[in-house]
Coordinates of C-alpha atoms in Angstrom, one line a residue:
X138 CA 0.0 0.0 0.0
X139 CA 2.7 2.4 0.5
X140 CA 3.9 2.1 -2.6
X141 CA 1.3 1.6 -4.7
X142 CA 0.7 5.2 -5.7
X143 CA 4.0 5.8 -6.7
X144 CA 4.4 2.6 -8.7
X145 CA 0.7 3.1 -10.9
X146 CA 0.2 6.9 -10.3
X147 CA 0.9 8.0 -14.0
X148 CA -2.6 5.8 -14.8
X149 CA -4.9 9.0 -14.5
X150 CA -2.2 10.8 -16.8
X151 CA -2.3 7.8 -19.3
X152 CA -6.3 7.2 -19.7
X153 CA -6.4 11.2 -20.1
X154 CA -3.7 11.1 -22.6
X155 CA -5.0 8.0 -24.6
X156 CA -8.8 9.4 -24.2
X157 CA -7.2 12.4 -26.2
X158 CA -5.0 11.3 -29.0
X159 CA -8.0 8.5 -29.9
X160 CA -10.4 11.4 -29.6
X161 CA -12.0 8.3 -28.1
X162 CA -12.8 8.7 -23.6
X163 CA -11.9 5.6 -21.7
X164 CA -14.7 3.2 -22.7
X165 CA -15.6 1.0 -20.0
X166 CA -16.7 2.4 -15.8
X167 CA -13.7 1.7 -13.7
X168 CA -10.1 0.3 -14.1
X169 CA -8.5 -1.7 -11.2
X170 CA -4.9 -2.8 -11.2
X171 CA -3.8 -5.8 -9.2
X172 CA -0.7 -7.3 -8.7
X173 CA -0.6 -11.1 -8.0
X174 CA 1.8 -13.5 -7.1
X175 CA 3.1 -16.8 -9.2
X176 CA 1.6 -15.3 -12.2
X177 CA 2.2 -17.1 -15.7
X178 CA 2.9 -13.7 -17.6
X179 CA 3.5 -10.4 -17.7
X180 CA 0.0 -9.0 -17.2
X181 CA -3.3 -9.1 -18.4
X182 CA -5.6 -7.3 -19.7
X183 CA -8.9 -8.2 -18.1
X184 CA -11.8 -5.3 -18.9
X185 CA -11.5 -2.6 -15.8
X186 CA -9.0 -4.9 -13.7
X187 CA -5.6 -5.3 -14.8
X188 CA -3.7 -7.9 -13.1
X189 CA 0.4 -7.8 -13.1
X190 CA 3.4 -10.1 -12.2
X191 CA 4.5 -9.3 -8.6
X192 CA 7.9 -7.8 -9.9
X193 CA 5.7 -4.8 -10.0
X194 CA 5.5 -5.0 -6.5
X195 CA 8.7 -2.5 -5.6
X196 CA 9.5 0.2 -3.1
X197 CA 10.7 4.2 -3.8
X198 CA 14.0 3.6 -3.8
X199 CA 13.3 0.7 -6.0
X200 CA 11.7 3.3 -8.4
X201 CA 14.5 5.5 -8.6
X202 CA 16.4 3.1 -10.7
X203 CA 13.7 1.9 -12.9
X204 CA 9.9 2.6 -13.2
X205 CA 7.0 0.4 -14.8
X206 CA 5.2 2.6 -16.8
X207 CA 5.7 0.6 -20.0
X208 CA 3.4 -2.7 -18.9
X209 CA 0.7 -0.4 -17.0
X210 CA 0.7 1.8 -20.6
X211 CA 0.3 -1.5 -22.7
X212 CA -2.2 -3.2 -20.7
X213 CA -4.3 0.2 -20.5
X214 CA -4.2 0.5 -24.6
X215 CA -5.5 -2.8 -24.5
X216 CA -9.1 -1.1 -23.4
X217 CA -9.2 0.4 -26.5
X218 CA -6.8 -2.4 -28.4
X219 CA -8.0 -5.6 -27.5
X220 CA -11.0 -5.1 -25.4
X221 CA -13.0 -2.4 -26.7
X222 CA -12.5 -3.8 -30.5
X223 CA -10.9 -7.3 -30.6
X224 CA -9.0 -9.7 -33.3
X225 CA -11.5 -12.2 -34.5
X226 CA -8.9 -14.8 -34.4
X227 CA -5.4 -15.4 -33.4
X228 CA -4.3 -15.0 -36.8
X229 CA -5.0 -11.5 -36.2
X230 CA -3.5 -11.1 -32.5
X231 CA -1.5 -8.3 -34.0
X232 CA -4.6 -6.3 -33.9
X233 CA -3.9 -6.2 -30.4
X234 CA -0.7 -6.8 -28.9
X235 CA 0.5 -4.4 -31.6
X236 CA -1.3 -1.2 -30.3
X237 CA -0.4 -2.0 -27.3
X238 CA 3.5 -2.5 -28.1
X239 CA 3.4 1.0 -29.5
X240 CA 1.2 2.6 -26.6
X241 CA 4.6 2.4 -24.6
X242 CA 6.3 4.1 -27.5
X243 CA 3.1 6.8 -27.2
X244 CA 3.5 7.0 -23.7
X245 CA 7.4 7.5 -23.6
X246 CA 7.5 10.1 -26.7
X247 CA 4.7 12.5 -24.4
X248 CA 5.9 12.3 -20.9
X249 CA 9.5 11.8 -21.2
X250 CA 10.4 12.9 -24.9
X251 CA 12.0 11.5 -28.2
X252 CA 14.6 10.3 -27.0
X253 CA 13.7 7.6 -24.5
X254 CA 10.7 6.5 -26.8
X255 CA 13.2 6.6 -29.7
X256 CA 15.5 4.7 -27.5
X257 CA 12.9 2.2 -26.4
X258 CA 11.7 1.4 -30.5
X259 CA 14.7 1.1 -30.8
X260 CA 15.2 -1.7 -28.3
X261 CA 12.1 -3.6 -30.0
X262 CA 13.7 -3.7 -33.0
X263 CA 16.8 -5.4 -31.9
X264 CA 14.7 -7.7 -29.9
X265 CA 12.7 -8.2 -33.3
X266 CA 15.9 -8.8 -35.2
X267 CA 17.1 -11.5 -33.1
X268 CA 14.3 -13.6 -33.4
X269 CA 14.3 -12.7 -37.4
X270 CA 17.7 -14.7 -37.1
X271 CA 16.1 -18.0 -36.9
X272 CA 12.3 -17.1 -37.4
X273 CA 10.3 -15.0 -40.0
X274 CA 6.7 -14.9 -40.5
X275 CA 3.7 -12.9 -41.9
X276 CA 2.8 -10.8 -38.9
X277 CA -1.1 -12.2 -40.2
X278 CA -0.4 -15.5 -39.8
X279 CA -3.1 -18.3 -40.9
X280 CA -1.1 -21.2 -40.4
X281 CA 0.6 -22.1 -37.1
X282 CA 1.0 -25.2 -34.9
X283 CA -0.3 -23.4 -31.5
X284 CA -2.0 -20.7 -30.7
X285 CA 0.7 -19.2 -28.3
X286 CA 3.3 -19.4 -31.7
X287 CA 1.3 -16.1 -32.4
X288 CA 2.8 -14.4 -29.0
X289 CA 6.0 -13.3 -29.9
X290 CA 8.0 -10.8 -31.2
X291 CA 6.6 -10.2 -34.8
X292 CA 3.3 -9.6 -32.9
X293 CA 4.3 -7.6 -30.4
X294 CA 7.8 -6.1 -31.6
X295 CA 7.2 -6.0 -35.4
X296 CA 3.7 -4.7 -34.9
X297 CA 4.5 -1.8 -32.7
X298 CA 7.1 -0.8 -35.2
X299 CA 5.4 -1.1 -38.2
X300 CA 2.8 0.6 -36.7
X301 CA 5.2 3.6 -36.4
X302 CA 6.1 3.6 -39.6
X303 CA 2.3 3.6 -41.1
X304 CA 1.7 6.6 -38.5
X305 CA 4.9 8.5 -40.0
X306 CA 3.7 7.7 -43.5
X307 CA 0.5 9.3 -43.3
X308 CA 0.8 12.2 -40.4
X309 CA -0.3 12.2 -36.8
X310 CA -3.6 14.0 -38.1
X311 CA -4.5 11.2 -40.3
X312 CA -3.2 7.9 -38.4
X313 CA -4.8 9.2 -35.2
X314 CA -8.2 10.5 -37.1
X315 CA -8.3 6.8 -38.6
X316 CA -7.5 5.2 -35.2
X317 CA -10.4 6.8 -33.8
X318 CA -12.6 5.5 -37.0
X319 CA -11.6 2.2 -36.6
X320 CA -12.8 2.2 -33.1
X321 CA -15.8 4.1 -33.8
X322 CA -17.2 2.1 -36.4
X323 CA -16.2 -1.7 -34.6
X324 CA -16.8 -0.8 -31.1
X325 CA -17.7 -4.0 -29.1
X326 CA -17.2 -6.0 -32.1
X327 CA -14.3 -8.6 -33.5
X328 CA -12.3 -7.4 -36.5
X329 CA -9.4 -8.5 -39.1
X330 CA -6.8 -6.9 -40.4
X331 CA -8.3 -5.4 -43.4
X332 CA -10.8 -3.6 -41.2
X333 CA -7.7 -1.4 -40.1
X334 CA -6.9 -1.1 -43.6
X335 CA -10.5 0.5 -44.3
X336 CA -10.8 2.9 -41.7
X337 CA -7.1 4.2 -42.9
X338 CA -8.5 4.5 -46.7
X339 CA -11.8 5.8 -45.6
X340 CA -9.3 9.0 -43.7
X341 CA -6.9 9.5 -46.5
X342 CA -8.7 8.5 -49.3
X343 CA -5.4 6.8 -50.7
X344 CA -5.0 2.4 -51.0
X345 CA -2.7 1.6 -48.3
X346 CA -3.0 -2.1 -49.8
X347 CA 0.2 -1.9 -50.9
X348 CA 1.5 -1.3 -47.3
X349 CA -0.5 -3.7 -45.2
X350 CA 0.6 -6.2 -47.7
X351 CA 4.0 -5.9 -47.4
X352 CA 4.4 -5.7 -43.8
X353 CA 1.1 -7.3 -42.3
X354 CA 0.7 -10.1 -44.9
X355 CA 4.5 -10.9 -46.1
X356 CA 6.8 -12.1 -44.0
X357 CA 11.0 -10.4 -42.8
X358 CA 12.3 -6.9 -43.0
X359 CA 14.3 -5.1 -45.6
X360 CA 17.9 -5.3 -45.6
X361 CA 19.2 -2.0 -47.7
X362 CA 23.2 -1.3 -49.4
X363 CA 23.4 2.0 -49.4
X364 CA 26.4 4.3 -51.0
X365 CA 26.2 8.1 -52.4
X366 CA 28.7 9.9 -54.2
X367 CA 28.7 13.2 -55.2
X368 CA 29.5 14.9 -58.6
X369 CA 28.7 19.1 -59.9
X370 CA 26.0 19.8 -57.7
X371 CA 24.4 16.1 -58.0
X372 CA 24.3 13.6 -55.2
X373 CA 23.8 10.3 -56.8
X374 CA 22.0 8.1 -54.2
X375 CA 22.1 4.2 -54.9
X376 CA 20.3 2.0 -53.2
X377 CA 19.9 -2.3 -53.3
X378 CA 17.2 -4.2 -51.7
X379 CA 19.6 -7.1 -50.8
X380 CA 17.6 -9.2 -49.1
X381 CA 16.1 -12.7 -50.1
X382 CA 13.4 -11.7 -52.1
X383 CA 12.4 -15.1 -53.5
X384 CA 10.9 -15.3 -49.8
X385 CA 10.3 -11.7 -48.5
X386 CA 8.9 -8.9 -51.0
X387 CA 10.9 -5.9 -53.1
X388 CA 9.8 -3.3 -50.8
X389 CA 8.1 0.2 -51.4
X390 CA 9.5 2.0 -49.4
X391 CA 8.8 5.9 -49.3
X392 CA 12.3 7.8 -47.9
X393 CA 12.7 11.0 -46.3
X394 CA 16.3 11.6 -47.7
X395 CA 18.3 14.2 -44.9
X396 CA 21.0 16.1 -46.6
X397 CA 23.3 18.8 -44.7
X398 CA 25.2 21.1 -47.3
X399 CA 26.8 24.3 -46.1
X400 CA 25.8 23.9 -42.7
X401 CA 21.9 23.9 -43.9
X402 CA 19.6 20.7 -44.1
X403 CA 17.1 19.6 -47.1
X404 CA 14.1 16.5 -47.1
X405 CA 14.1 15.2 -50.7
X406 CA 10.9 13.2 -50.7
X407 CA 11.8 9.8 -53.3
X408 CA 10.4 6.2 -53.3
X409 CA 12.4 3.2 -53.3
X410 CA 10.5 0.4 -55.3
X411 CA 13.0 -1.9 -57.2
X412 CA 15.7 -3.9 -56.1
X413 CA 17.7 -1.9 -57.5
X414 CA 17.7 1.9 -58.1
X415 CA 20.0 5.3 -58.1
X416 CA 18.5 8.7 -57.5
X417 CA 19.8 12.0 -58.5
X418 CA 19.5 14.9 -56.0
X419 CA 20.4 18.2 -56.6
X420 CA 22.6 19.5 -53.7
X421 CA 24.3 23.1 -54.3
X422 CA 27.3 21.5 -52.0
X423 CA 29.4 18.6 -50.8
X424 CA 26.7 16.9 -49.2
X425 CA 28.4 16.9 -45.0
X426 CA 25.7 14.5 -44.2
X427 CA 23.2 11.9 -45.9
X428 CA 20.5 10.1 -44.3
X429 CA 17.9 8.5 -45.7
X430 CA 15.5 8.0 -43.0
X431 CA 14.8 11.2 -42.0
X432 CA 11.9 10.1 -39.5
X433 CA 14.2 7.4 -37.8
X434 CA 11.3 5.3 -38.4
X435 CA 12.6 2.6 -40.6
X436 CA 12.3 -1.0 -39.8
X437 CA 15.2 -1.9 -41.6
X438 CA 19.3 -3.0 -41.6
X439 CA 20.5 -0.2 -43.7
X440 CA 24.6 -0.5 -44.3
X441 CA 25.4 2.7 -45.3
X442 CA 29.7 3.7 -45.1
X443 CA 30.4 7.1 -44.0
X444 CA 33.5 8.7 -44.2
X445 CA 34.7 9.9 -40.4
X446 CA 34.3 12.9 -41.1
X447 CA 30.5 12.7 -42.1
X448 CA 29.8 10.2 -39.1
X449 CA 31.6 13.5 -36.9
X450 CA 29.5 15.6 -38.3
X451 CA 25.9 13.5 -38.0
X452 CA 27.4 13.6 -34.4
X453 CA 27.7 17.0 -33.9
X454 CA 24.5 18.1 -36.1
X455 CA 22.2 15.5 -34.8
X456 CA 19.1 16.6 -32.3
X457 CA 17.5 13.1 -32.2
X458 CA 19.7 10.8 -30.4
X459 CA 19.8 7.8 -32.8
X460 CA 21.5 9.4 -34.7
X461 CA 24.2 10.4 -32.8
X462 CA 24.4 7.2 -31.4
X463 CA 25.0 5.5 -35.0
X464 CA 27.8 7.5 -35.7
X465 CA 29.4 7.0 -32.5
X466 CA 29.3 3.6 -32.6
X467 CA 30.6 3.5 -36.3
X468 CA 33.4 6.0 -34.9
X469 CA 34.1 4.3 -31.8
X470 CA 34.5 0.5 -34.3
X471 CA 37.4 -1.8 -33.5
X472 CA 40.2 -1.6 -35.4
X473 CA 40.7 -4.8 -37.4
X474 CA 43.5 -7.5 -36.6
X475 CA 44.0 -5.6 -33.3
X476 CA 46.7 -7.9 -31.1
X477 CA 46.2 -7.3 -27.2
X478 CA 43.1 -5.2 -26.1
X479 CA 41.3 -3.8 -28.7
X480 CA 42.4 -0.2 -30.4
X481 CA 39.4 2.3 -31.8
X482 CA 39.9 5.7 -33.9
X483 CA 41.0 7.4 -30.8
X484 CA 44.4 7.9 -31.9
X485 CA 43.4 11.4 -33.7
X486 CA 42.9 14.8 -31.6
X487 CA 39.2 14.9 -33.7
X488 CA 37.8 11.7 -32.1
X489 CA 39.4 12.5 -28.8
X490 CA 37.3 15.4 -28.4
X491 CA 34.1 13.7 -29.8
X492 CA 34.7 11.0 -26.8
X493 CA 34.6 13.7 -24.2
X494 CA 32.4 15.3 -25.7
X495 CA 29.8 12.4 -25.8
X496 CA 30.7 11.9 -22.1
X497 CA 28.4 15.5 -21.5
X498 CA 25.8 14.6 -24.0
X499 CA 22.6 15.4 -22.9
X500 CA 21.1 12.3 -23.1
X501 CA 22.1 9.4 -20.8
X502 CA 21.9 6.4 -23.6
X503 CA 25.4 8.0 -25.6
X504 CA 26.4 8.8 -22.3
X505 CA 26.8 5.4 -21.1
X506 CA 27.8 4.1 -24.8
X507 CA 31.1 6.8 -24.3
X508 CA 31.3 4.6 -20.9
X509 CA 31.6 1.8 -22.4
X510 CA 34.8 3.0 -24.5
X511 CA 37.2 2.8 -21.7
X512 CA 36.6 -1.1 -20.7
X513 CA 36.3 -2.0 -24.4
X514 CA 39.5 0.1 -26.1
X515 CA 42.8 1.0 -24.9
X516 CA 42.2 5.0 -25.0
X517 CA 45.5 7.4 -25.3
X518 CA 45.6 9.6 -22.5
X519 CA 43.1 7.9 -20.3
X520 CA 43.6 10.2 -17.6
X521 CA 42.5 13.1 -19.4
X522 CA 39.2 11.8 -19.3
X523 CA 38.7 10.7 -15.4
X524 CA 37.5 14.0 -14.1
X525 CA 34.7 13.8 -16.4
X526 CA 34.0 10.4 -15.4
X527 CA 34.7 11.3 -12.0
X528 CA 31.7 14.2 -12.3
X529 CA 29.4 11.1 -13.7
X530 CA 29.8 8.8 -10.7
X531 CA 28.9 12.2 -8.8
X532 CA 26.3 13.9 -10.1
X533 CA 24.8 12.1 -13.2
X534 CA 21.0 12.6 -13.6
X535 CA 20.6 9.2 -14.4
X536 CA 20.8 6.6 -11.9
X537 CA 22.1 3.7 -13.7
X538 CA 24.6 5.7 -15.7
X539 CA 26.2 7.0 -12.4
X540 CA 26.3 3.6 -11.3
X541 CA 28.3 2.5 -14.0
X542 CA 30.7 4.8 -13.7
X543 CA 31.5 4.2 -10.2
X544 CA 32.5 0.7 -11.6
X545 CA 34.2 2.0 -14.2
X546 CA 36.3 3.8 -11.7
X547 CA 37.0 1.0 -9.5
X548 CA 38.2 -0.8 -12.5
X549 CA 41.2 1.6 -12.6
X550 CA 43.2 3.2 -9.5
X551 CA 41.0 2.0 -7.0
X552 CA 41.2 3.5 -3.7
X553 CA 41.7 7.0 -5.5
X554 CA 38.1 6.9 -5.8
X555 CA 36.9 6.0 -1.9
X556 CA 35.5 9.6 -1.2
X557 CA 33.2 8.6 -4.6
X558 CA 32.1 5.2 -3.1
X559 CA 31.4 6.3 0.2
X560 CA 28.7 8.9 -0.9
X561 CA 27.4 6.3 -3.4
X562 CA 26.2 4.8 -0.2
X563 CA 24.3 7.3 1.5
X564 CA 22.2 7.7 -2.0
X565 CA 18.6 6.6 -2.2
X566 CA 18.7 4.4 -5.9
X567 CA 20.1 1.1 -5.4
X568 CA 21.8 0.7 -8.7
X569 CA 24.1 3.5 -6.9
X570 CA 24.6 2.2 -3.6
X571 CA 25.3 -1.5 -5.3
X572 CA 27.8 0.0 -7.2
X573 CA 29.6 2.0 -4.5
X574 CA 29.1 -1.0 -2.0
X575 CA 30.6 -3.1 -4.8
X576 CA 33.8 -0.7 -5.7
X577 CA 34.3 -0.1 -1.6
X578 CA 34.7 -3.4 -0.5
X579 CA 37.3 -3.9 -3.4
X580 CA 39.3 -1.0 -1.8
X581 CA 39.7 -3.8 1.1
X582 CA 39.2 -1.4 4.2
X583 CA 39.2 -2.2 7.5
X584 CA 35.5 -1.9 8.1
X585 CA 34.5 -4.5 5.3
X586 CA 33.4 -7.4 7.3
X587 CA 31.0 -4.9 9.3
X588 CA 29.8 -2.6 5.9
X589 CA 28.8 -5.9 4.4
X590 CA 27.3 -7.4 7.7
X591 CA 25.1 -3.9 7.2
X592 CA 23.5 -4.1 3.7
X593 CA 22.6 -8.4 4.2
X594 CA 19.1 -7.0 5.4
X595 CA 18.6 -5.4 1.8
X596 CA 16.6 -7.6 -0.5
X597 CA 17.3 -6.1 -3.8
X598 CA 19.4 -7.6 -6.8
X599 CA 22.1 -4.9 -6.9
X600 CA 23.4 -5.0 -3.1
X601 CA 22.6 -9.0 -3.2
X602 CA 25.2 -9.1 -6.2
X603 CA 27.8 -6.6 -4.7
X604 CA 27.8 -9.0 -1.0
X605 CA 27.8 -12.3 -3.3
X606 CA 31.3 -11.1 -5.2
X607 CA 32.7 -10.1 -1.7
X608 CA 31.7 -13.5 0.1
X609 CA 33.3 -15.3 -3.0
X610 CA 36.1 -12.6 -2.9
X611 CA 37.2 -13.7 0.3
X612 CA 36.2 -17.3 0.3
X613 CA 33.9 -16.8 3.6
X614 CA 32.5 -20.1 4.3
X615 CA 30.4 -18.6 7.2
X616 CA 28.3 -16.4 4.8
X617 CA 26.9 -20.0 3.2
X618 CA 23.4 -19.1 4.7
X619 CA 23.2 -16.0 3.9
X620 CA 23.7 -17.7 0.1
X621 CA 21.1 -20.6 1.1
X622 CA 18.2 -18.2 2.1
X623 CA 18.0 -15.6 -0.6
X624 CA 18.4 -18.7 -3.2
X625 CA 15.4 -20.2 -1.6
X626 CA 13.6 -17.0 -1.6
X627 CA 14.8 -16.1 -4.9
X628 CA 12.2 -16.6 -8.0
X629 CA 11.9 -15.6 -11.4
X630 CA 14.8 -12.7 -12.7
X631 CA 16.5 -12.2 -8.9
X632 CA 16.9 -16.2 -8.6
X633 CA 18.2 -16.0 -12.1
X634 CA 20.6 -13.3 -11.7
X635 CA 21.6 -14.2 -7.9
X636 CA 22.5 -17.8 -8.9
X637 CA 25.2 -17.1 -10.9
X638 CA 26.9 -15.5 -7.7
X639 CA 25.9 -18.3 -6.2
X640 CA 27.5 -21.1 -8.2
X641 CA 30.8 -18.5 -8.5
X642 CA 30.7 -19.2 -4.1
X643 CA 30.4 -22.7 -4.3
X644 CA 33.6 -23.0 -6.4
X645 CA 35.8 -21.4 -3.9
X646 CA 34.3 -23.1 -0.9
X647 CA 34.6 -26.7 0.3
X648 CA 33.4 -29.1 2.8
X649 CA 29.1 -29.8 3.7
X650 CA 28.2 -26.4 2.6
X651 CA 29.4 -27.0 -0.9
X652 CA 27.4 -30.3 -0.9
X653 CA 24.0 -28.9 0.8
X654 CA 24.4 -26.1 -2.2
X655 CA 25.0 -28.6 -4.9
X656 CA 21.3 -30.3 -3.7
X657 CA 19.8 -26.7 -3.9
X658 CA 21.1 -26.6 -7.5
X659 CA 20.4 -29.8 -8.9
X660 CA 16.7 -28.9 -7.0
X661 CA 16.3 -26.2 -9.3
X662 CA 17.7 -28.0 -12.4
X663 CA 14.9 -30.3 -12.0
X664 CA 11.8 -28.6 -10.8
X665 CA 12.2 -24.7 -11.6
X666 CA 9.2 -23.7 -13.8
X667 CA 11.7 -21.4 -16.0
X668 CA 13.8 -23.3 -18.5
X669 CA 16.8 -20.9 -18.5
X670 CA 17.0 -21.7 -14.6
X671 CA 17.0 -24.8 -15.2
X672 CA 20.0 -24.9 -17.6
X673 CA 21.7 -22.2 -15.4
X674 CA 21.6 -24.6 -12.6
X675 CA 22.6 -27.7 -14.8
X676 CA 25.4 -26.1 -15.8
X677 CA 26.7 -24.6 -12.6
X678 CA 26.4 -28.1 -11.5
X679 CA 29.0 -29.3 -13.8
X680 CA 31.6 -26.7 -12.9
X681 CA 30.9 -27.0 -9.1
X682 CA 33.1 -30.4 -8.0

């Protein structure tokens, strides 16, 4: 109760805020949210009462770190998505779990801007991509073995994406207009795709066929080879559709094409169509910068070479963070046939200053991807950047980003860094005081044995991770119950997460307590409900002698 306010308070702001873009009020007379234990799923969308998986169940400090808005967005779209106007058949599951994939999008882009719902699309297309590897279907699928085939990733991932792109396609005034036909005209009633398909024609008065065909009814993604060259005020754009299109179509593909030229930016509005095709711009200058998905809406690979010095100035020129981030990570690239620890570009005074200058960027994603630099590379003149990093592990806005600078830290002169740990402790988000708990029992002070003793009362993954390194640190065989009762309270992601510091202890220890924890483990290889537990455990149990 004293936290449930704090965890689903944002729902008055959402049904307002859905109620308004759908021109559409909240259709039904209440809405209850419930969080149960032992719960099969995520959540679920039940009309007015919403029940959720007790990791929703958290405290304040708990919320610094990380909040749960997505899930309490997507089962609230569901109302309208789902509920309100339903698929007629799990072929059509999209229908649903689509909207409400892209509600958390929604939901991200009003209350906490571009950039975190730009980074969290972003994160569903990855997600999307990795289950492409080994698995591509129609998102409107009429032929599958079992019903829960259809909840995956297409459905949910694919769908909020493609979603996106349909919505940047035709304008916010026309996607959200249809939206709010579609709902209008099947209220309370079971639809199909094409019904979708309608209410957008009936809007625009254009035949989105084409579209729904290609990305509802056909199954993969584009893959795109892009290069551009530029010759007497021409930019010649050439683009090849390189996927395998005996199985997934030639794609239509209409492209906002971004081109910087004397400091000044130009849309050139073309269509891609054939496999393969070449389009001639006129540019009064050497193109700086070309992008061809101006929107950042795309659901595509695109492999597109840049020189370093157009990649330095899509970083510098950039407002929406994806962008910047691509050029980084193209900048900040291995070099090849590197002997010891990798090198990157940072050799040259240019790329240098782009590093510290991604370490101030104002958004925490490139923030922590300039982090990531210094554990990856061997940087030149390392310690010109540790007062910036420093100022991170300080004073960072984000949480998690502070927190993985204080390990970053502790990774290099240690006990330098013991006035940074020590107020990590006294903050309120525990990704921050696991961190600092983490990097001040490495310094190995005095008080170690007693700071630990402190923080065993806390039951939250990153303090139970910082202890569970320090037990196995100093091989204490006294801390084995400790171990025993937070693995048999443990479920779900912290018994996951916790037993891999687990099965580290049991490799340094000896003697009954190593065989007790080797019966915990093959427990858990046998009975957990989960079947990545259950190969965790099986094979810990191999290592663990």
């Amino acid at each position: 109760a004293p936290y449930a306010k704090n965890i689903f308070g944002n729902t008055p702001e959402m049904i307002n805020f859905f109620s308004d873009i759908l021109n559409y009020k909240y259709p039904w007379s209440k809405y209850s949210q419930i969080v149960v234990r032992d719960y099969v799923s995520g959540a679920m969308e039940n009309t007015t009462a919403t029940i959720f998986m007790e990791a929703l169940q958290v405290d304040d400090r708990e919320l610094l770190d990380k909040n749960w808005d997505g899930i309490i967005a997507h089962e609230l779209f569901h109302h309208w998505f789902g509920d309100l106007v339903t698929s007629e058949s799990w072929s059509n599951l999209p229908l649903n779990e689509s909207f409400a994939n892209y509600s958390e999008y929604l939901w991200a882009e009003h209350k906490y801007g571009v950039d975190e719902a730009d980074y969290l699309g972003e994160k569903e297309k990855e997600e999307y991509y990795a289950e492409a590897a080994t698995k591509q279907e129609p998102l409107i699928r009429y032929h599958y073995k079992d019903r829960e085939d259809m909840f995956d990733r297409h459905s949910y991932n694919k769908g909020g994406r493609v979603l996106h792109m349909l919505r940047k396609l035709v304008g916010d005034e026309a996607f959200f207009s249809a939206l709010n036909h579609y709902l209008k005209k099947n209220e309370y009633t079971s639809v199909e795709i094409h019904d979708l398909r309608l209410a957008l024609e009936d809007v625009t008065g254009e035949d989105y066929n084409w579209f729904f065909n290609q990305w509802f009814l056909s199954p993969g993604h584009p893959e795109l080879q892009v290069s551009h060259s530029y010759v007497s005020g021409v930019l010649r754009l050439k683009i090849s559709q390189i996927h395998d299109t005996t199985y997934t179509p030639v794609y239509r593909i209409p492209l906002k094409v971004e081109v910087w030229a004397n400091g000044e930016k130009k849309i050139h509005n073309v269509t891609l169509d054939k496999a393969n095709q070449e389009f001639m711009l006129p540019v009064p200058y050497m193109p700086q910068m070309v992008n061809i998905d101006a929107d950042n809406s795309l659901l595509a690979i695109v492999n597109h070479k840049k020189s370093k010095d157009e990649l330095i100035f899509q970083y510098n020129n950039s407002e929406r963070y994806l962008l910047r981030y691509a050029a980084l990570k193209e900048l900040f690239a291995p070099i090849p046939n590197a002997t010891e620890k990798p090198t990157s570009a940072f050799g040259e005074a240019k790329t240098r200053d782009l590093l510290a200058k991604a370490l101030e960027d104002k958004f925490w994603v490139i923030r922590e991807l300039a982090l990531s630099q210094f554990s990856q590379y061997a940087i030149p003149e390392v310690q010109s950047y540790m007062k910036k990093i420093e100022q991170i592990a300080l004073a960072d806005t984000k949480p998690e980003t502070r927190a993985r600078a204080i390990y970053l830290l502790s990774s290099f002169d240690n006990k330098a860094y013991k006035h940074v740990y020590e107020k990590g402790l006294n903050e309120k988000p525990y990704s921050i005081v696991g961190a600092s708990l983490s990097s001040y029992l490495k310094t190995q002070p005095s008080d170690a044995p007693k700071v630990a003793q402190e923080y065993e009362k806390y039951d939250n993954l990153n303090i139970l991770l910082a202890l569970g390194d320090y037990y196995t640190d100093v091989k204490d065989k006294s801390k084995y119950p400790w171990f025993k009762e937070n693995m048999n309270t443990g479920d779900g992601q912290k018994l996951y997460n916790f037993m891999n510091a687990f099965g580290q202890y049991l490799m340094v220890i000896d003697g009954p307590e190593k065989e007790d924890g080797k019966k915990i483990l093959e427990k858990i290889a046998a009975e957990n409900k989960h079947e990545v537990i259950r190969e965790t455990a099986k094979a810990y149990l191999q290592y663990v002698k």
